[in-house]
């Protein structure tokens, strides 16, 4: 064996011996993956405790809401001031952000020392000193005449109730300024700034340095949603779902949480992990018993921890032949930079020897190897503990998003992380081992605190401006009590116009008599066939009535109306309907049965008899030719005759709204109003015949089909119509008609929302980037597919984002909030307008009967009323507000078009029989 190999072999043996010696001495600091997973679980429990309103006061990990709700989107621009307070120096910067490139940032900075007497003196003097330095900076940069937003990086635990406020919970990092704890630091600085009357600074944001780190990295990587600092101190922040933050009332979107993880273990959670050296270090610190996790991790303490270990090993005659130097007994003599130097791969041993020599020690090669390994164990324990806590945060993000595999970025900063040659690699490796189902990228922050604070301020400024524009749009749909009263009064006037002979033809609310004057009396019997045409689906029912009651089981079948039929000829439409009837009868083998038939026809028509209906106009997307101004019952009879397969007795034609009223009227005699709030909208009610000038009779009541969808076609509600309403009307199949219906019915609400979203996107307020092809396409934002789901209280914003993704929209959480607000505004206005119209009817009925108070039941049907999470409640509240003397009960109609129509036919057949009996009696001698 050569001499060189012999030396190498001896050195290797020496190194192994020293490493084993240190490993035995520090075996408690070597943490297994099992232990780290246990620590990870403990930290997860502490996070949950910190987020809970009831458990937060006793939580060691405070999980402080920061009110930072959004990351940069690249549209931020302008000039901002950034002030970073937290070390032996603080930095003031002028930050210019431009839109030329994403987060294109230029900075001019200056550092100011913070004397020790200021750090540990009076709080007011600290903030006055900061204000003086800020004034000096602004003068030097010729900024005294400008009003600039300022972001304050304040790396101490603060409780925030808004972005521009922070109550200091406790000082850390050797700061001890008196009179600041439990006060708002922004107010303190604002007060100090007021002494400089020539300064005009608006503090928009108070930011923790960890949050600033995350924001800086989010500029370059929008997937960054975690920030970690491992420097003089240590901390982490991440984006949490608002629904999990009990400390904040709002539950929409996400908010950055400042974990303040340095205090993890202050409640004794980590006592089995802490060593005698940790306890000795804590006792000698400025804040014994506090920030225990930080004292095991951060650069402020690692050097001191190593010094204590070396001193103990020397005293045990394991190092330096048992001889200690006076320097080794001095607190904080070993610093972070020394630890980093000793950990270097090639020159580490040489650096170790030099550092130990400077401490007055006489190290051998064996001592240097041992000391270097002590540094490695202490540093790796720090990285392992950080990895366990970070893994807990990443697991929480994954669970919040309900993902099998999480992809995210962690923004990193801190002197220990930056200068320690082995620390980052160790941290990354352990994190990935602890959370194998997460793909994690680590991004080093540049100018983290300064740039990040400016970015938070810029985002706050952007959001402030955007919110102002968004609120301006939403305000168009927020109707005042006066406006709703005006709608009620105008509706009342239009009702009167429709009832009067001289104004009926020009009235927008047609008030069509229906010839339905009687309610069931309990003697109605028989089987009835019901046809229901009111939209893209056509239904056929077979209904059994016994003793005036409809059988619970109704045999029914749905048939679709193809678009080419909806826009074809009248003959094609009615031939298709008869084909559907034939299929229904064939399937039940009842083609030869003589069944009375009622035709539920949900379009505006003029009725001249119970079985005569002249179509006024098509609605709901129908554009069938050769039908308007013709009797649709006659067209149906001709189609049946053309087929020549069966014969049916068409007894009555009814509107679906009338059928809805009749369904509930047989159960509640107070039911005299029927309301449909679905794809379309309409209302009917029982009117005194004396008020119906189109009818000759004056006694009794008759049901009036208001056809209120046309309310406003004369311009009387143009003052509340928005540009979005006008755009929807312009692009509809019947421009200028059914304006009220287009503001309140399900067929149009989604389209109004789509127009608003296009406008907000064009204004760069949501959905950064081009408008998707789906959003550009008419009627793609369907009310019942999208709007109702988005407004569901049970739907999370993550699910809203999934819905928007179906429309080709890549939305942020903030975009999702805006979309939900738009949907709510459009739906709320619809319900209020519907309520205002209904209030006009019930008030009319009360006054017509000369009553001080009225009890009335309204039968309601329609998918919008039934399925929308809030429509029914808002409608009812509006009626109560606008008709306070009317006690209105709302009764849900089930299968009104079938049951109610059958009841009307049964009543008609009963009356026909009574009339026949009367004629026979009159003919007797």
XYZ file of C-alpha atoms in Angstrom, residues 405-650:
246
model
C -51.399 15.332 -6.530
C -50.492 18.921 -5.659
C -48.268 21.086 -7.816
C -47.148 24.287 -6.135
C -44.206 26.596 -5.560
C -42.651 27.668 -2.263
C -41.006 31.084 -2.133
C -37.837 30.978 -0.003
C -35.736 33.640 1.701
C -33.484 34.072 4.716
C -29.762 34.296 5.360
C -29.420 30.734 6.674
C -31.163 29.294 3.609
C -29.101 31.467 1.285
C -25.573 31.044 2.654
C -25.572 27.566 4.186
C -24.199 25.325 1.415
C -26.066 22.142 2.415
C -29.268 23.544 3.932
C -31.476 24.009 0.816
C -30.666 20.576 -0.609
C -31.420 18.890 2.714
C -34.688 20.799 3.174
C -35.910 20.037 -0.356
C -35.024 16.355 -0.090
C -36.826 15.817 3.230
C -39.935 17.777 2.199
C -40.302 15.669 -0.946
C -39.845 12.510 1.107
C -42.540 13.521 3.614
C -45.105 14.535 0.958
C -44.518 12.170 -1.977
C -47.829 13.189 -3.608
C -46.734 16.797 -4.005
C -44.628 18.216 -6.824
C -42.814 21.085 -5.131
C -40.703 23.801 -6.730
C -38.574 26.052 -4.526
C -37.996 29.596 -5.731
C -35.466 31.927 -4.130
C -36.831 35.399 -3.436
C -34.889 38.410 -4.653
C -35.253 41.588 -2.620
C -38.044 39.703 -0.905
C -39.235 42.003 1.832
C -38.854 45.215 -0.135
C -40.199 44.069 -3.462
C -42.874 41.920 -1.816
C -44.240 44.744 0.310
C -44.403 46.938 -2.777
C -46.200 44.159 -4.660
C -48.749 43.720 -1.855
C -49.320 47.468 -1.938
C -49.566 47.442 -5.731
C -52.029 44.537 -5.641
C -54.053 46.328 -2.940
C -54.050 49.470 -5.085
C -55.090 47.473 -8.161
C -57.815 45.610 -6.292
C -59.057 48.874 -4.816
C -59.392 50.399 -8.271
C -60.865 47.224 -9.755
C -63.321 46.841 -6.914
C -64.495 50.398 -7.477
C -65.215 49.591 -11.147
C -66.861 46.267 -10.307
C -69.045 47.897 -7.635
C -70.067 50.494 -10.186
C -71.402 47.719 -12.414
C -73.056 45.828 -9.553
C -74.699 49.052 -8.355
C -76.735 49.130 -11.583
C -78.582 46.049 -10.311
C -79.056 47.234 -6.732
C -82.562 48.666 -6.646
C -83.568 51.091 -3.919
C -86.875 50.998 -2.074
C -87.962 54.045 -4.080
C -87.161 52.333 -7.388
C -89.049 49.187 -6.401
C -92.012 51.267 -5.252
C -91.914 52.973 -8.639
C -92.008 49.601 -10.420
C -94.971 48.510 -8.273
C -96.880 51.706 -9.056
C -96.137 51.522 -12.799
C -97.232 47.896 -12.888
C -100.472 48.868 -11.156
C -101.103 51.553 -13.785
C -100.432 49.093 -16.629
C -102.847 46.581 -15.082
C -105.615 49.206 -15.255
C -104.730 50.069 -18.876
C -105.023 46.407 -19.819
C -108.462 46.045 -18.206
C -109.949 49.127 -19.865
C -111.469 48.781 -23.339
C -110.153 52.078 -24.689
C -106.508 51.436 -23.610
C -106.374 47.642 -23.868
C -104.880 47.533 -27.357
C -101.944 49.789 -26.417
C -101.397 48.322 -22.949
C -98.129 46.428 -22.438
C -99.734 44.187 -19.801
C -102.514 42.618 -21.878
C -104.781 41.409 -19.025
C -106.379 38.655 -21.104
C -109.712 37.184 -19.902
C -109.521 33.356 -19.642
C -113.188 32.337 -19.274
C -112.130 30.491 -16.095
C -114.681 31.671 -13.563
C -115.316 28.690 -11.345
C -113.256 26.677 -8.894
C -113.689 22.900 -8.289
C -116.616 22.045 -5.980
C -115.539 18.475 -5.186
C -117.895 16.674 -7.564
C -115.544 16.555 -10.577
C -114.754 13.070 -11.902
C -113.087 11.393 -14.866
C -109.945 10.778 -16.921
C -108.448 13.675 -18.850
C -105.692 14.057 -21.384
C -103.492 17.117 -20.924
C -101.110 18.572 -23.523
C -98.534 21.006 -22.179
C -96.619 23.197 -24.636
C -94.519 25.918 -23.059
C -90.876 25.534 -24.008
C -88.407 23.211 -25.672
C -90.160 20.235 -24.051
C -93.712 19.106 -24.751
C -95.539 16.931 -22.199
C -98.585 14.671 -22.406
C -100.414 13.683 -19.181
C -103.155 11.228 -18.399
C -104.856 12.566 -15.271
C -107.463 10.883 -13.076
C -109.797 13.082 -10.995
C -112.065 11.712 -8.278
C -114.310 13.862 -6.097
C -112.580 17.025 -7.197
C -109.105 15.734 -6.297
C -106.336 14.809 -8.705
C -104.844 11.347 -8.253
C -101.324 11.349 -6.809
C -100.028 9.292 -9.710
C -100.103 11.056 -13.062
C -99.034 9.156 -16.145
C -96.894 11.518 -18.198
C -94.349 11.493 -21.003
C -91.876 14.134 -22.186
C -91.185 14.887 -25.832
C -88.616 17.325 -27.205
C -89.399 20.090 -29.662
C -86.485 20.269 -32.139
C -85.188 23.751 -32.971
C -86.195 23.343 -36.631
C -89.797 22.727 -35.480
C -89.678 25.729 -33.087
C -88.780 27.922 -36.059
C -90.683 26.093 -38.805
C -94.305 26.341 -39.989
C -97.461 26.059 -37.907
C -98.484 22.880 -39.732
C -95.120 21.261 -38.916
C -95.434 22.197 -35.242
C -98.941 20.840 -34.755
C -98.241 17.696 -36.803
C -95.300 17.068 -34.469
C -97.534 17.569 -31.423
C -100.112 15.114 -32.796
C -97.327 12.598 -33.498
C -96.322 12.876 -29.812
C -99.951 12.358 -28.738
C -100.185 9.303 -30.990
C -97.032 7.828 -29.462
C -98.433 8.431 -25.959
C -101.763 6.755 -26.793
C -100.082 3.859 -28.610
C -97.755 3.159 -25.692
C -100.777 2.848 -23.386
C -103.110 1.173 -25.903
C -105.835 3.818 -25.434
C -106.086 5.210 -28.975
C -109.791 4.366 -29.226
C -110.741 5.924 -25.885
C -112.958 8.994 -25.938
C -111.013 11.301 -23.629
C -111.658 14.979 -22.904
C -108.499 16.938 -23.725
C -107.147 20.211 -22.381
C -104.377 22.136 -24.134
C -102.001 24.017 -21.796
C -100.616 26.687 -24.091
C -98.079 28.928 -22.364
C -97.908 31.794 -24.831
C -99.865 35.062 -25.049
C -103.274 34.455 -26.612
C -106.655 36.138 -26.708
C -109.436 33.868 -25.421
C -112.929 34.144 -26.825
C -114.217 30.932 -25.272
C -113.015 28.160 -22.999
C -111.775 26.271 -26.088
C -110.831 29.192 -28.317
C -107.399 30.861 -28.225
C -106.013 33.292 -30.790
C -102.214 33.501 -30.571
C -100.990 37.065 -30.073
C -97.247 36.409 -30.367
C -94.642 33.726 -29.807
C -92.162 33.963 -26.925
C -89.441 31.740 -25.380
C -87.504 31.331 -28.606
C -90.435 30.104 -30.734
C -90.712 31.692 -34.211
C -93.243 29.404 -35.886
C -94.833 30.935 -38.993
C -98.536 31.033 -39.937
C -99.763 30.936 -36.311
C -100.057 34.472 -34.962
C -103.633 35.817 -35.013
C -104.935 32.262 -35.543
C -106.854 29.943 -33.210
C -104.298 27.389 -31.965
C -107.071 24.993 -30.845
C -108.434 24.997 -34.361
C -104.917 24.295 -35.708
C -104.603 21.358 -33.296
C -107.995 19.962 -34.344
C -106.971 20.158 -38.015
C -103.693 18.347 -37.294
C -105.604 15.554 -35.496
C -107.945 15.322 -38.478
C -104.990 15.164 -40.921
C -103.586 12.172 -39.045
C -107.019 10.506 -38.994
C -106.046 7.917 -36.372
C -107.978 9.018 -33.318
C -110.488 11.585 -32.187
C -110.234 13.709 -29.058
C -112.698 16.115 -27.440
C -110.760 19.370 -26.924
